[in-house]
Coordinates of C-alpha atoms in Angstrom, one line a residue:
M1 CA 21.4 0.5 5.0
T2 CA 17.7 0.0 4.3
E3 CA 17.2 -1.2 0.5
I4 CA 14.0 0.4 -1.1
I5 CA 13.1 -1.0 -4.6
V6 CA 10.4 0.7 -6.7
V7 CA 8.8 -0.9 -9.6
G8 CA 7.8 1.7 -12.5
A9 CA 9.3 5.0 -13.1
V10 CA 6.4 7.2 -14.3
A11 CA 3.9 9.3 -12.1
G12 CA 3.6 7.0 -9.1
G13 CA 7.0 5.5 -9.0
A14 CA 9.1 8.5 -9.8
T15 CA 7.1 10.6 -7.2
V16 CA 7.2 8.0 -4.5
A17 CA 10.9 7.7 -5.0
S18 CA 11.4 11.4 -4.9
Q19 CA 9.1 11.9 -1.9
I20 CA 11.0 9.1 0.2
R21 CA 14.2 10.8 -0.5
R22 CA 12.8 14.1 0.8
L23 CA 12.3 12.5 4.1
D24 CA 15.1 10.0 4.1
A25 CA 18.7 10.8 3.1
E26 CA 20.2 7.6 3.9
S27 CA 18.2 4.7 2.3
N28 CA 19.4 3.3 -0.9
I29 CA 16.6 3.7 -3.5
T30 CA 16.3 1.9 -6.8
V31 CA 13.6 2.2 -9.4
F32 CA 13.3 -0.3 -12.0
E33 CA 11.4 0.7 -15.2
K34 CA 10.9 -1.6 -17.9
D35 CA 10.5 1.0 -20.8
R36 CA 12.8 3.7 -22.2
D37 CA 11.6 6.8 -20.3
M38 CA 10.9 7.9 -16.8
S39 CA 8.7 10.7 -15.3
F40 CA 7.2 11.7 -18.7
A41 CA 3.8 14.0 -18.7
N42 CA 1.3 10.9 -19.7
C43 CA -1.7 13.1 -19.7
G44 CA 0.2 15.5 -22.1
L45 CA 0.9 13.3 -24.9
P46 CA -2.3 13.8 -27.3
Y47 CA -1.5 17.6 -27.1
Y48 CA 2.2 17.1 -28.3
L49 CA 0.9 15.1 -31.2
G50 CA -1.6 17.9 -31.9
N51 CA 1.2 20.3 -32.0
V52 CA -0.4 22.4 -29.0
V53 CA 2.6 21.3 -26.8
D54 CA 5.2 22.5 -29.2
S55 CA 8.4 20.6 -27.7
R56 CA 8.9 17.1 -27.1
D57 CA 11.2 18.0 -24.1
K58 CA 8.5 19.7 -22.3
L59 CA 6.9 16.3 -21.7
L60 CA 10.2 14.9 -20.3
A61 CA 10.4 16.1 -16.4
T62 CA 13.8 14.3 -16.1
T63 CA 16.2 11.5 -17.2
P64 CA 17.8 8.8 -15.1
E65 CA 21.0 10.7 -15.1
A66 CA 19.5 13.9 -13.9
F67 CA 17.3 12.3 -11.2
Y68 CA 20.2 10.5 -9.8
K69 CA 22.5 13.6 -9.7
K70 CA 19.9 15.7 -7.9
K71 CA 18.3 13.1 -5.6
N72 CA 20.7 10.1 -5.5
I73 CA 18.2 7.7 -6.7
N74 CA 19.2 4.9 -9.2
V75 CA 16.7 4.7 -12.0
K76 CA 17.3 1.7 -14.3
T77 CA 15.4 1.8 -17.5
Y78 CA 15.0 -1.4 -19.8
H79 CA 14.9 -3.3 -16.5
E80 CA 11.7 -5.3 -16.0
V81 CA 10.7 -6.8 -12.7
T82 CA 9.6 -10.5 -13.6
A83 CA 9.0 -12.0 -10.4
I84 CA 8.5 -11.2 -6.6
D85 CA 9.5 -13.6 -3.8
D86 CA 8.0 -12.0 -0.8
V87 CA 9.2 -14.7 1.6
N88 CA 13.0 -13.9 1.0
Q89 CA 12.2 -10.3 0.0
T90 CA 13.7 -10.5 -3.5
V91 CA 12.8 -9.4 -7.1
A92 CA 13.8 -10.9 -10.2
V93 CA 14.8 -8.4 -12.9
Y94 CA 15.3 -8.8 -16.5
N95 CA 17.8 -6.4 -18.1
H96 CA 16.4 -5.9 -21.8
L97 CA 19.9 -4.1 -22.6
N98 CA 21.8 -7.2 -22.3
N99 CA 19.5 -10.2 -21.9
E100 CA 20.4 -11.0 -18.4
S101 CA 18.4 -11.7 -15.2
T102 CA 19.5 -10.9 -11.8
S103 CA 18.1 -11.0 -8.2
F104 CA 17.9 -7.9 -6.0
S105 CA 16.9 -7.8 -2.1
Y106 CA 14.7 -5.3 -0.7
D107 CA 13.6 -4.1 2.8
K108 CA 10.6 -2.1 1.3
L109 CA 9.2 -2.8 -1.8
I110 CA 6.8 -0.3 -3.7
L111 CA 4.7 -1.3 -6.8
S112 CA 3.6 1.3 -9.6
P113 CA 4.0 -0.7 -12.8
G114 CA 0.7 0.8 -14.0
C115 CA -1.6 -0.5 -16.9
S116 CA -0.9 -1.4 -20.5
A117 CA -3.4 -0.2 -23.4
N118 CA -5.2 -3.1 -24.8
T119 CA -4.6 -4.1 -28.3
L120 CA -6.8 -5.1 -31.4
P121 CA -5.8 -8.4 -33.0
L122 CA -4.7 -6.8 -36.1
D123 CA -1.6 -7.4 -38.2
S124 CA -0.9 -4.2 -39.5
N125 CA 1.9 -1.7 -39.4
I126 CA -0.6 1.3 -39.4
V127 CA -2.1 0.2 -36.2
F128 CA -0.9 2.4 -33.0
T129 CA -1.9 2.8 -29.1
L130 CA -0.7 5.7 -27.0
R131 CA 0.6 4.8 -23.7
N132 CA 4.2 6.2 -23.2
M133 CA 6.8 8.3 -25.1
E134 CA 7.8 5.6 -27.3
D135 CA 4.4 5.2 -28.5
T136 CA 4.1 9.0 -29.0
D137 CA 7.6 9.0 -30.9
A138 CA 6.5 6.1 -33.1
I139 CA 3.1 7.8 -34.0
E140 CA 4.8 11.3 -34.6
N141 CA 7.4 9.9 -36.8
F142 CA 5.0 7.8 -38.9
I143 CA 2.8 11.0 -39.4
I144 CA 5.7 12.9 -40.6
N145 CA 7.4 10.2 -42.6
N146 CA 4.1 9.0 -44.4
N147 CA 2.5 12.2 -44.7
V148 CA -0.8 11.3 -42.9
Q149 CA -3.8 12.8 -44.0
Q150 CA -6.5 10.4 -43.0
A151 CA -6.5 8.9 -39.6
L152 CA -8.9 6.6 -37.7
V153 CA -9.5 6.6 -34.0
V154 CA -11.0 3.6 -32.3
G155 CA -12.6 3.9 -28.8
A156 CA -14.6 6.9 -27.3
G157 CA -12.9 7.1 -23.9
Y158 CA -11.3 10.5 -22.9
I159 CA -7.9 9.3 -24.5
S160 CA -9.4 8.6 -27.8
L161 CA -11.6 11.9 -27.7
E162 CA -8.3 13.8 -26.9
V163 CA -6.3 12.3 -29.7
L164 CA -9.2 12.9 -32.2
D165 CA -9.4 16.5 -31.1
N166 CA -5.4 17.1 -31.5
L167 CA -5.1 15.1 -34.7
Y168 CA -8.1 17.4 -36.1
H169 CA -6.2 20.5 -34.8
R170 CA -3.0 19.4 -36.5
G171 CA -5.0 19.3 -39.9
I172 CA -5.6 15.7 -40.2
N173 CA -9.0 14.2 -41.4
T174 CA -9.9 11.9 -38.8
T175 CA -12.8 9.4 -38.3
L176 CA -14.2 8.0 -35.0
I177 CA -15.6 4.5 -34.3
H178 CA -16.6 3.0 -31.3
R179 CA -18.1 -0.6 -30.6
S180 CA -20.9 0.5 -28.5
N181 CA -23.2 3.5 -28.3
K182 CA -21.9 4.5 -24.8
I183 CA -19.1 6.9 -25.0
N184 CA -17.1 8.7 -22.5
K185 CA -18.3 6.4 -19.9
L186 CA -17.2 8.6 -16.8
M187 CA -20.0 11.1 -17.7
D188 CA -23.5 10.6 -17.7
Q189 CA -24.6 9.5 -21.1
D190 CA -27.3 12.1 -21.8
M191 CA -24.9 14.9 -21.1
N192 CA -22.4 13.8 -23.6
Q193 CA -24.7 15.3 -26.6
P194 CA -22.1 18.3 -27.0
I195 CA -19.6 15.7 -28.1
F196 CA -21.7 14.8 -31.1
D197 CA -22.6 18.3 -31.5
E198 CA -18.8 19.1 -31.7
L199 CA -18.3 16.4 -34.2
D200 CA -21.1 17.4 -36.5
K201 CA -20.0 21.1 -36.3
R202 CA -16.7 20.1 -37.8
N203 CA -18.2 17.4 -40.0
I204 CA -16.2 14.7 -38.4
N205 CA -17.1 11.4 -39.4
Y206 CA -18.1 9.0 -36.5
R207 CA -20.0 5.5 -36.2
L208 CA -21.1 3.9 -33.1
N209 CA -21.8 0.2 -32.7
E210 CA -18.8 -0.3 -35.2
E211 CA -15.8 -2.5 -35.1
I212 CA -12.6 -3.3 -37.4
S213 CA -12.9 -6.7 -38.9
Q214 CA -9.3 -6.7 -40.7
V215 CA -6.8 -4.3 -42.0
E216 CA -5.3 -5.1 -45.5
G217 CA -2.6 -2.4 -46.2
N218 CA -4.5 0.8 -45.8
K219 CA -7.7 -0.9 -46.4
V220 CA -9.9 -1.2 -43.4
I221 CA -12.7 -3.7 -43.5
F222 CA -15.4 -3.1 -40.9
K223 CA -18.0 -5.2 -39.3
S224 CA -20.8 -3.2 -40.8
G225 CA -19.5 -4.2 -44.2
K226 CA -18.0 -0.8 -44.9
E227 CA -14.5 -0.6 -46.5
E228 CA -12.3 2.7 -46.1
V229 CA -8.9 3.5 -46.5
Y230 CA -6.6 5.2 -43.9
D231 CA -3.1 6.2 -43.5
M232 CA -3.1 5.6 -39.7
I233 CA -5.3 3.9 -36.9
I234 CA -4.8 4.8 -33.2
T235 CA -6.7 2.5 -31.0
G236 CA -7.9 3.5 -27.4
V237 CA -9.8 0.3 -26.4
G238 CA -9.2 0.1 -22.5
I239 CA -6.3 -0.8 -20.3
T240 CA -5.0 -4.2 -18.5
P241 CA -3.1 -4.0 -15.3
N242 CA 0.5 -4.9 -15.6
S243 CA 0.2 -7.4 -12.7
N244 CA 1.3 -10.9 -14.4
F245 CA 4.8 -10.8 -12.6
I246 CA 2.9 -10.3 -9.4
K247 CA 1.2 -13.6 -9.7
S248 CA 4.6 -15.3 -8.7
S249 CA 4.1 -14.0 -5.1
N250 CA 1.7 -14.0 -2.4
I251 CA 0.2 -10.4 -3.1
Q252 CA -3.5 -10.6 -3.3
L253 CA -4.9 -9.5 -6.6
D254 CA -8.6 -9.0 -7.5
D255 CA -10.5 -10.6 -10.1
K256 CA -9.4 -8.1 -12.9
G257 CA -5.8 -8.2 -11.8
Y258 CA -5.6 -5.0 -9.8
I259 CA -4.1 -4.9 -6.2
P260 CA -6.4 -4.1 -3.3
V261 CA -4.5 -1.8 -0.9
N262 CA -5.4 -0.5 2.6
D263 CA -5.7 3.1 3.5
R264 CA -1.8 3.3 4.0
F265 CA -1.5 1.8 0.4
E266 CA 0.0 -1.4 1.9
T267 CA -0.7 -4.7 0.1
N268 CA -1.7 -7.7 2.2
I269 CA 2.0 -8.5 2.6
N270 CA 4.5 -6.8 4.9
N271 CA 6.8 -4.5 3.6
I272 CA 5.2 -4.2 0.1
Y273 CA 3.2 -1.1 -1.0
A274 CA 1.4 -0.4 -4.3
L275 CA 0.1 2.8 -5.9
G276 CA -1.0 4.3 -9.0
D277 CA -3.4 2.7 -11.8
I278 CA -2.5 -0.7 -10.5
V279 CA -4.4 -0.1 -7.1
T280 CA -8.1 -0.4 -6.2
S281 CA -8.9 1.6 -2.8
H282 CA -12.1 3.1 -1.6
Y283 CA -14.2 6.3 -2.1
R284 CA -14.0 9.1 0.6
H285 CA -17.5 10.0 0.8
V286 CA -19.3 6.7 0.3
D287 CA -18.7 3.1 1.6
L288 CA -17.6 1.5 -1.7
R289 CA -14.3 0.2 -3.3
A290 CA -13.1 2.4 -6.0
H291 CA -10.5 2.0 -8.8
V292 CA -9.6 5.4 -10.1
P293 CA -6.6 5.4 -12.7
L294 CA -6.1 9.1 -12.7
A295 CA -3.0 11.1 -11.8
W296 CA -4.1 12.7 -8.3
G297 CA -4.5 9.5 -6.6
A298 CA -0.8 8.5 -7.7
H299 CA 0.5 11.5 -6.2
R300 CA -1.2 11.3 -2.9
G301 CA -0.4 7.8 -2.6
A302 CA 3.2 8.5 -3.1
S303 CA 3.2 11.1 -0.4
I304 CA 1.5 8.7 2.0
I305 CA 3.8 5.7 1.3
A306 CA 6.8 8.0 1.8
E307 CA 5.5 9.4 5.0
Q308 CA 4.7 5.8 6.3
I309 CA 8.3 4.6 5.6
A310 CA 9.5 7.8 7.2
G311 CA 7.8 6.6 10.5
D312 CA 4.7 8.5 10.7
K313 CA 2.1 5.6 11.0
D314 CA -0.7 7.9 11.6
I315 CA -1.1 9.2 8.0
H316 CA -3.8 7.4 6.1
F317 CA -5.7 7.7 2.8
K318 CA -9.1 9.1 3.3
G319 CA -10.3 8.0 -0.1
Y320 CA -11.1 8.9 -3.9
L321 CA -13.6 11.4 -5.2
G322 CA -13.0 10.3 -8.9
A323 CA -12.8 13.7 -10.0
N324 CA -12.2 13.9 -13.6
I325 CA -12.4 16.2 -16.6
V326 CA -11.8 16.3 -20.5
K327 CA -11.5 18.9 -22.9
F328 CA -13.2 18.0 -26.3
F329 CA -13.0 20.9 -28.9
D330 CA -15.0 23.9 -27.4
Y331 CA -16.5 21.7 -24.6
T332 CA -15.4 20.7 -21.2
L333 CA -17.0 17.6 -19.6
A334 CA -16.3 16.7 -15.8
S335 CA -17.7 14.6 -13.0
S336 CA -16.8 13.9 -9.5
G337 CA -18.0 11.1 -7.2
I338 CA -19.1 7.8 -7.7
N339 CA -20.0 6.6 -11.3
T340 CA -23.3 6.3 -13.0
E341 CA -23.2 2.5 -12.7
E342 CA -22.9 2.7 -8.8
L343 CA -25.9 4.9 -8.3
S344 CA -27.9 1.6 -8.2
N345 CA -26.4 1.0 -4.8
F346 CA -28.1 4.1 -3.5
D347 CA -31.6 5.5 -2.9
Y348 CA -31.0 8.8 -4.7
E349 CA -32.5 11.9 -6.0
M350 CA -31.2 14.1 -8.8
L351 CA -31.3 17.8 -9.5
E352 CA -29.9 19.8 -12.4
I353 CA -29.9 23.2 -13.9
N354 CA -28.8 24.5 -17.3
A355 CA -27.9 28.2 -16.8
S356 CA -25.5 30.9 -17.8
K357 CA -22.1 30.8 -16.1
H358 CA -22.1 34.4 -14.9
A359 CA -24.0 37.6 -15.0
N360 CA -26.4 37.7 -17.9
Y361 CA -25.6 41.3 -19.0
Y362 CA -22.0 40.8 -19.1
P363 CA -20.7 39.6 -22.6
G364 CA -18.9 36.3 -23.4
N365 CA -21.5 34.3 -21.7
S366 CA -22.3 30.4 -22.1
K367 CA -24.3 27.8 -20.3
I368 CA -23.2 25.2 -17.9
H369 CA -25.4 22.2 -17.5
L370 CA -25.1 21.0 -14.0
R371 CA -26.3 17.8 -12.3
V372 CA -26.1 16.8 -8.8
Y373 CA -27.1 13.3 -7.2
F374 CA -27.8 13.0 -3.4
D375 CA -28.8 10.3 -0.9
K376 CA -32.4 10.8 -0.1
R377 CA -31.9 9.7 3.6
T378 CA -28.6 11.5 4.3
R379 CA -29.1 14.3 1.7
K380 CA -25.3 14.1 1.3
I381 CA -24.0 14.5 -2.4
I382 CA -22.7 11.4 -3.9
R383 CA -22.1 12.4 -7.7
A384 CA -21.9 15.6 -9.6
A385 CA -21.5 16.1 -13.4
A386 CA -21.2 19.3 -15.4
V387 CA -20.7 20.1 -19.1
G388 CA -20.1 23.5 -20.7
I389 CA -17.8 25.7 -22.7
A390 CA -16.1 27.7 -19.8
D391 CA -15.9 27.4 -15.9
V392 CA -17.0 23.8 -15.7
D393 CA -13.8 22.8 -13.6
K394 CA -14.9 25.5 -11.1
R395 CA -18.0 24.1 -10.3
I396 CA -16.8 20.3 -10.1
D397 CA -13.9 21.4 -7.8
I398 CA -16.4 23.1 -5.6
L399 CA -18.6 20.2 -5.4
S400 CA -15.8 17.9 -4.9
M401 CA -14.9 19.8 -1.8
A402 CA -18.5 19.6 -0.7
M403 CA -18.4 15.9 -1.1
M404 CA -15.1 15.7 0.7
N405 CA -16.6 17.7 3.6
E406 CA -19.8 15.7 3.5
L407 CA -21.9 18.6 2.8
T408 CA -25.6 17.8 2.3
I409 CA -27.5 19.0 -0.9
D410 CA -29.3 21.9 1.3
E411 CA -26.0 23.2 2.5
L412 CA -24.8 24.0 -1.0
T413 CA -27.1 27.2 -0.2
E414 CA -24.2 28.1 2.2
V415 CA -21.3 28.0 -0.3
E416 CA -19.9 31.5 -0.8
T417 CA -18.2 31.9 -3.9
A418 CA -16.2 34.9 -5.2
Y419 CA -18.8 37.1 -7.3
A420 CA -18.3 39.7 -10.0
P421 CA -20.2 39.9 -13.2
P422 CA -17.5 38.2 -15.5
Y423 CA -17.3 35.2 -13.2
S424 CA -20.7 34.3 -11.6
H425 CA -23.7 35.4 -10.4
P426 CA -24.8 36.8 -6.7
K427 CA -26.3 33.4 -6.4
D428 CA -24.1 30.9 -8.1
L429 CA -25.2 27.7 -9.9
I430 CA -24.0 25.9 -6.7
N431 CA -26.3 28.0 -4.7
I432 CA -29.2 27.5 -7.1
I433 CA -29.0 23.6 -6.9
G434 CA -29.1 23.8 -3.1
Y435 CA -32.0 26.2 -3.0
S436 CA -33.8 23.9 -5.5
A437 CA -33.4 21.1 -3.0
R438 CA -34.7 23.1 -0.2
N439 CA -37.6 24.4 -2.0
Q440 CA -38.7 20.7 -2.8

């Protein structure tokens, strides 16, 4: 019987185990998870803290017991893989429940250990990070037990923005600080202005180029010299790959600790695959490596690995587009394609419009700021970004499909969108970008 071991039981690990079982009823599948919970809705955690998601159970897709009963897959929580012997095809596993280590053999090994939230060097019991359900429960219990009224959010990535939005929704007075003046880094910086507008509109305090120096009880001393009192601090200051245990093996890691994989999600070692936030792969539409730690890639990787193991050697990953989106109060900010720092690899041109999302005479209108970058030589689209109150996702998804199919900027004139006055214009914003390019 084939022994398949999966490391990690959240999005990538639980999904790949489930997909393998769908195609393979015979193999023995064991999933090791170092934390308490499996298969939780990671992206929903801030919304539970904001009471938008009204039940904790809605975030937990399944339990190890239910997973085994339904799929005949063993999930062992509180079991941490600490080393890999790729020569003898074994893994060392530390059981946190009884403090014992055991060696397990595998025929196929799939790595989905994810990343950990970076922490600040602060010795304080009011500082939290948000990575998993255990963190969520700790934050929720602290808010309730300490009647939290004043919170500080550190960092300005999409998780910090979502946390701030949701704490405000819950009625907690929240302040935001960030160590630089560059926020929400997946978005063009000048398109982030609505974030500041939304903060100002609600009288939410924020300071850029600010850091915590130390915390004394509830008093926070900042590097600017300011001293303020908070009931709770939640930090979102980046991630680090959970790859230390992999260093015991011959599996290749890049200089940041991520695992480069090929278009079959194979590592450099035979019979070892990797997926999820831990991997780097490639873009679909341009010839560049890519690290895209978002949910779609984990699920796509799970399907490809499962089909590979089931015998379909022709299946392969065509690459990321990096489509991403975040809600911040009334606004939505989204982008797709390469990031702004990678634009320097291209001789590109940019076109943008700021136009109403549907027919001007129909009520409830709002504007969308839409920006598209394209390669001057090939005229293929390499990046798109959009900001607005509504229907931003629709435009970014259309432009993602355009990049996926290697459309040129000019061919956006050919995109036929569904039209009625509440939804669009006869000539949609996507079309207008295309006509603008042709007119140039």
